[in-house]
XYZ file of C-alpha atoms in Angstrom:
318
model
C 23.458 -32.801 -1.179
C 27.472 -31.487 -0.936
C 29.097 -28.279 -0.475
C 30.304 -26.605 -3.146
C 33.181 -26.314 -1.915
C 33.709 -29.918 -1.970
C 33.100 -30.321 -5.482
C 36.147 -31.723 -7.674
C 37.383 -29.694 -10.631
C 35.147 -31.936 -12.814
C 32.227 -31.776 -10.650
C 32.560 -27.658 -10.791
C 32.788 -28.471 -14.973
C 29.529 -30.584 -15.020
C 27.886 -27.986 -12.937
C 29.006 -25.150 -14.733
C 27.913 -27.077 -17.879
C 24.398 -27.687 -16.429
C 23.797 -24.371 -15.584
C 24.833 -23.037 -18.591
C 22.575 -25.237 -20.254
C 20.050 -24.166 -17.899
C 20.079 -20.417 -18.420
C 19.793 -21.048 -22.084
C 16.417 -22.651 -21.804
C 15.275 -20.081 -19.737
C 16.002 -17.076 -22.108
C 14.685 -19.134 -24.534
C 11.246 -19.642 -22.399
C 11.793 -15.929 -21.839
C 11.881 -15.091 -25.255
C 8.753 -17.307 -26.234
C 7.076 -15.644 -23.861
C 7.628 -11.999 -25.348
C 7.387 -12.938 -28.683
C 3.840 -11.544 -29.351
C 3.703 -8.359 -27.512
C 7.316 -7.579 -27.700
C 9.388 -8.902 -29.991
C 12.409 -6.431 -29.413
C 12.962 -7.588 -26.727
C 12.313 -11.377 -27.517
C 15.391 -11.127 -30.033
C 17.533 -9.863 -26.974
C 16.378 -13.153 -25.420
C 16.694 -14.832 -28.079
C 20.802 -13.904 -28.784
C 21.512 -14.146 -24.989
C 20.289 -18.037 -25.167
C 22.685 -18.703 -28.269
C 25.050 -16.804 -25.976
C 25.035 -19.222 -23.115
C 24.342 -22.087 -25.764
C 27.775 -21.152 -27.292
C 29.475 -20.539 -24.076
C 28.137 -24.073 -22.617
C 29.877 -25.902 -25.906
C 33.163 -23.924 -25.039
C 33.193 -25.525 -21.790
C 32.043 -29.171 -23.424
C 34.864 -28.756 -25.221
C 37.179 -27.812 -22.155
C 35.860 -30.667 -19.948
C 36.578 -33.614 -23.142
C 39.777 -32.556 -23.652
C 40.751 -32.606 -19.450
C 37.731 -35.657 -18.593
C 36.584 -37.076 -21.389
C 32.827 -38.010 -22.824
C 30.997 -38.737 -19.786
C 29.512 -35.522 -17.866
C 27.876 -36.078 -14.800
C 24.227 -34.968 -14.035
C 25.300 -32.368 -11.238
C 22.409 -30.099 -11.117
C 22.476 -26.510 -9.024
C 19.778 -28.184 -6.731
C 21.831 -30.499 -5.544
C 24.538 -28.042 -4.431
C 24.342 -26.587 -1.087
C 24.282 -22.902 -2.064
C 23.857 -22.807 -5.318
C 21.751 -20.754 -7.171
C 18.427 -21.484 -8.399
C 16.700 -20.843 -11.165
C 12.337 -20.657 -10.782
C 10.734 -21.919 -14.347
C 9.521 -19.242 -16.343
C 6.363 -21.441 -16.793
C 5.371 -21.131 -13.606
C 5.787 -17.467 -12.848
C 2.983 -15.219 -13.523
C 2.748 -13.760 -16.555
C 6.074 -11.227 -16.487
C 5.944 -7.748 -17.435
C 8.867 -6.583 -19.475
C 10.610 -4.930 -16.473
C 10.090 -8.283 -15.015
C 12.215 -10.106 -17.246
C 14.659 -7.530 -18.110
C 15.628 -7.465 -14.075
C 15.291 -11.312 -13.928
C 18.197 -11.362 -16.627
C 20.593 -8.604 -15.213
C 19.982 -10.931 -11.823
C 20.711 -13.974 -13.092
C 23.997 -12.667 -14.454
C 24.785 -10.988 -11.388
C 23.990 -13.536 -9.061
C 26.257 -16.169 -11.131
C 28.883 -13.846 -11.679
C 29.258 -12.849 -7.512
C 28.593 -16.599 -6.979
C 31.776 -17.522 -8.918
C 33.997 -14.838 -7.584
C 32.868 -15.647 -3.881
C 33.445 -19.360 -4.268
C 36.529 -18.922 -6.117
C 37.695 -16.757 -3.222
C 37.019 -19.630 -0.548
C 39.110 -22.024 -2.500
C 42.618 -23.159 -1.845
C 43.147 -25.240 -4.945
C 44.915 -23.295 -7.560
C 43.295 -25.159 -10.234
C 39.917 -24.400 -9.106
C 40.010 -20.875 -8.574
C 41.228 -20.160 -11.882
C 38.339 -22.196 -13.071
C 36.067 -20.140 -11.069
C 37.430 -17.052 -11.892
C 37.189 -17.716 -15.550
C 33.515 -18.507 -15.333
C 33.171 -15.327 -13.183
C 34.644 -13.298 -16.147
C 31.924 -15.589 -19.003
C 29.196 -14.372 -16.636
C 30.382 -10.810 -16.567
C 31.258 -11.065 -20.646
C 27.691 -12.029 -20.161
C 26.370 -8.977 -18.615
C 27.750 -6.722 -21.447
C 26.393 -8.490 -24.505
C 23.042 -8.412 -22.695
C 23.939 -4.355 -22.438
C 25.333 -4.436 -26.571
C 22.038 -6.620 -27.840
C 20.002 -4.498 -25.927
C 21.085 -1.542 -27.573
C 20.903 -2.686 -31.053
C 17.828 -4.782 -30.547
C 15.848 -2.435 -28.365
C 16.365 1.546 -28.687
C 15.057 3.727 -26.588
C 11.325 4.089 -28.653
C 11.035 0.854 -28.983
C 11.315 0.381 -25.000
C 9.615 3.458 -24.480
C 6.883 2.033 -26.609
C 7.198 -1.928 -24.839
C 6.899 0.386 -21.593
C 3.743 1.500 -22.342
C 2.565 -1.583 -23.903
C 3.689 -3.312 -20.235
C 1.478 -0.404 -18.694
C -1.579 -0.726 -20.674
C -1.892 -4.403 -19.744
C -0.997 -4.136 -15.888
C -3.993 -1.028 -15.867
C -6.698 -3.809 -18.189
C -5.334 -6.975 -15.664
C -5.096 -5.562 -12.791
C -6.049 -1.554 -11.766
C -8.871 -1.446 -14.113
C -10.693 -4.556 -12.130
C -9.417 -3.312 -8.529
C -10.973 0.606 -9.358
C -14.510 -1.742 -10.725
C -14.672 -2.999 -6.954
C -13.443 -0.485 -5.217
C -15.972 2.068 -6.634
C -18.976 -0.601 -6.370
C -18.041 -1.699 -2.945
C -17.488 2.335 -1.293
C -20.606 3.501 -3.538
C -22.973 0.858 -3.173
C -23.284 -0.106 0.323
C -23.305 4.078 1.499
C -27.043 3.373 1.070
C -27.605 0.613 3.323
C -25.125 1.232 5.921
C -26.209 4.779 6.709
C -29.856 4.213 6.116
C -29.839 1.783 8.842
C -27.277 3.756 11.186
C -29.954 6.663 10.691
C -33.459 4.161 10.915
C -31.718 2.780 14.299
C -29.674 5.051 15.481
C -27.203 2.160 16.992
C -23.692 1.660 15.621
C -23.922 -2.523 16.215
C -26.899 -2.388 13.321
C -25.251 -0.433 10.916
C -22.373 -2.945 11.283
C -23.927 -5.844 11.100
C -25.701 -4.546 7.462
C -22.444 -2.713 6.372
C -20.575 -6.518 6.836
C -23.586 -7.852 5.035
C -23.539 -5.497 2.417
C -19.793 -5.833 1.920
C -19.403 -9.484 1.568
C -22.022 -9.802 -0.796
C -21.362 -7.304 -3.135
C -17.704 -8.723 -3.008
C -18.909 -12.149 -3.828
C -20.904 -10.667 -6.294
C -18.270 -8.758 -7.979
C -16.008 -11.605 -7.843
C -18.254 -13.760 -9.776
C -19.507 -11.260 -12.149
C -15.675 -10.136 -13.457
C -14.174 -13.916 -13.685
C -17.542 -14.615 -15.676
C -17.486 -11.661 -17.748
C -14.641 -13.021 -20.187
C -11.772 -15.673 -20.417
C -9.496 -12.725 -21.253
C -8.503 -14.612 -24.844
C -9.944 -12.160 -26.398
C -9.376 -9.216 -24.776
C -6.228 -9.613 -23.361
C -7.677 -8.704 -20.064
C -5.685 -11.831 -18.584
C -6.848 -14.394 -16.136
C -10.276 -14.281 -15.404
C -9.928 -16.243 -11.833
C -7.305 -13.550 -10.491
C -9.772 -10.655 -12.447
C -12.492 -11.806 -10.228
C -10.516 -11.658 -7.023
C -9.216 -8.840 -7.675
C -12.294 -7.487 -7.791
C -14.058 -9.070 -5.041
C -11.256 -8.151 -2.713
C -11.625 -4.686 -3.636
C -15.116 -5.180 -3.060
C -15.336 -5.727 0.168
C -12.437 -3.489 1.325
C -14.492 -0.360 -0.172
C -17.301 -1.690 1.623
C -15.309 -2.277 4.980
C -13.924 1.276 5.200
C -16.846 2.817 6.134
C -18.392 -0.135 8.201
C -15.797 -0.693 10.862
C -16.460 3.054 11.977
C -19.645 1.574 13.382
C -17.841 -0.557 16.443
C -17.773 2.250 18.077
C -19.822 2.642 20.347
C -21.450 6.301 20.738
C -23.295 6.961 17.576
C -22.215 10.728 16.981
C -18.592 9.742 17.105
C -18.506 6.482 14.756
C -20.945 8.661 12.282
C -18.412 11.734 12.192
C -15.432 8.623 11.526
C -17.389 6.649 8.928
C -18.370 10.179 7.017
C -14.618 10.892 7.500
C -13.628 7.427 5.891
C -15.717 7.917 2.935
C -14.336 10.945 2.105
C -10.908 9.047 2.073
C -12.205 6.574 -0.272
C -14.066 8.499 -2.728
C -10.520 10.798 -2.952
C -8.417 7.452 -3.605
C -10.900 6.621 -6.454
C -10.712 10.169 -7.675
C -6.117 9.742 -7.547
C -6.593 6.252 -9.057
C -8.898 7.194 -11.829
C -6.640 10.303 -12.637
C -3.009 8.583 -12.237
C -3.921 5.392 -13.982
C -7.084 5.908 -16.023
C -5.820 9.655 -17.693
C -9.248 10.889 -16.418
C -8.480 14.772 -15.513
C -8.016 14.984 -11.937
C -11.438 17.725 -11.861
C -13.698 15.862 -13.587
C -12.285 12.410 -11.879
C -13.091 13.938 -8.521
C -16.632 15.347 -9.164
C -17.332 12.510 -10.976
C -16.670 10.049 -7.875
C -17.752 12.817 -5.639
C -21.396 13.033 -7.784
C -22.219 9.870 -7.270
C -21.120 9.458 -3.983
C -23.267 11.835 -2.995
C -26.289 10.768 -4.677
C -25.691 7.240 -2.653
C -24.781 8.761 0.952
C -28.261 11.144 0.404
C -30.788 7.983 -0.545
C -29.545 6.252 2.644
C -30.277 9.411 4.785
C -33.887 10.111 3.077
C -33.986 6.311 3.529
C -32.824 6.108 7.183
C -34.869 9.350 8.435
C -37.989 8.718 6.233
């Protein structure tokens, strides 16, 4: 691996060529990728790849006419501080506002690149070079801004916005608030029946940790059964059901670690305190996320809550 600043005027050519080349595919993945759900956008993606496509021929053409035919494989990884570029393929799934700030990056990034390296170099031949690329990449920037505007007005990003939102609340809130509510609901029962029955913190812990993990496991298995998400859209069921067992088990665990302590009055008058802290997060979360008003949201959660915490007390003192 070399410097770039030890790179020969046709080495910086090849590179530049490569990268160009590169950044192409990846609108192009980009654009593949948004086709379905939004294809406004996947048209900007689309016209920024025959962008770079066009501006990667311009410099073919520069580097025959100085080098001739043969362009050398110079790839950014083998630069020493070069950029990189991660494969769409193996990102997660991007939202919209994903990929719109992986674009204006990628521009920026190259652009600042060019201009920095260009500034470190003493050959007159290669800073112009650089600083020409550094003006492509920032040419770059402003059709991005231009196709953007033509391609994707304001309603149709305000309504690829809350396309992007609907799918992060079915992938990703709707399965955390399914675990979160089953694992702070469900275990009030057992935990405070057997703090009650006992009267020792170290046995309501020991059940509450039971109770936890299981449901979590539970859950887990449950969600990444309950579909593939092909269907549904509901995305993949393996990060579904961890999601939800995760959740799970933290409900579960906010109200059990109260019970290390060790005098029973105080880690009661904690682990009461800690519910009420969870059952008002699931109250916010249904509200913000879920458009459940915030009044009915919070008796709802509080309701059943309460119905829960009083079967393990008539359980516990019975």
């Amino acid at each position: 691996m070399r410097n770039f600043s030890e790179l020969s005027e046709r080495e910086i050519l090849a590179l530049a060529i490569g990268a160009e080349e590169e950044d192409g595919r990846i609108y192009t993945d980009i654009a593949e990728s948004l086709h379905a759900d939004y294809p406004g956008s996947a048209k900007v993606f689309s016209e920024m790849a025959a962008e770079e496509s066009d501006h990667r021929r311009r410099l073919i053409d520069l580097y025959q006419r100085k080098f001739g035919d043969h362009i050398p494989l110079i790839r950014r990884q083998d630069v020493n501080g070069f950029l990189t570029r991660k494969p769409v393929w193996q990102l997660p799934k991007p939202s919209i506002r994903d990929v719109r700030k992986m674009a204006e990056s990628m521009e920026a990034e190259t652009e600042n690149f060019y201009r920095l390296a260009a500034s470190r170099s003493t050959d007159v031949s290669v800073r112009k070079l650089l600083g020409d690329l550094a003006e492509a990449e920032a040419g770059h920037e402003r059709v991005a801004d231009k196709l953007t505007e033509e391609n994707v007005p304001q309603s149709v990003r305000s309504e690829e916005d809350d396309a992007a939102r609907r799918n992060f609340v079915l992938r990703y809130i709707q399965p955390g608030l399914a675990g979160l509510m089953d694992g702070s609901v469900s275990t009030l029962a057992p935990v405070f029946a057997s703090a009650f029955a006992t009267g020792k913190p170290w046995e309501a812990f020991i059940v509450g940790i039971a109770a936890s993990l299981g449901a979590g496991i539970s859950m887990a298995f449950a969600e990444a059964l309950s579909d593939d998400g092909s269907l549904t859209g509901r995305g993949s069921p393996i990060i579904r059901g961890l999601i939800t067992g995760a959740m799970t088990t933290l409900g579960g665990l906010g109200h059990t670690l109260p019970f290390l302590i060790p005098e029973f009055r105080t880690a009661m008058s904690v682990a009461i305190g800690v519910v009420v802290i969870e059952l008002g997060a699931i109250s916010w979360i249904r509200a913000h996320y879920m458009d459940t008003p915030p009044i009915r949201a919070a008796l709802q959660v509080a309701l059943g809550g309460a119905i829960v915490f009083g079967v393990g007390v008539v359980l516990g003192t019975s």
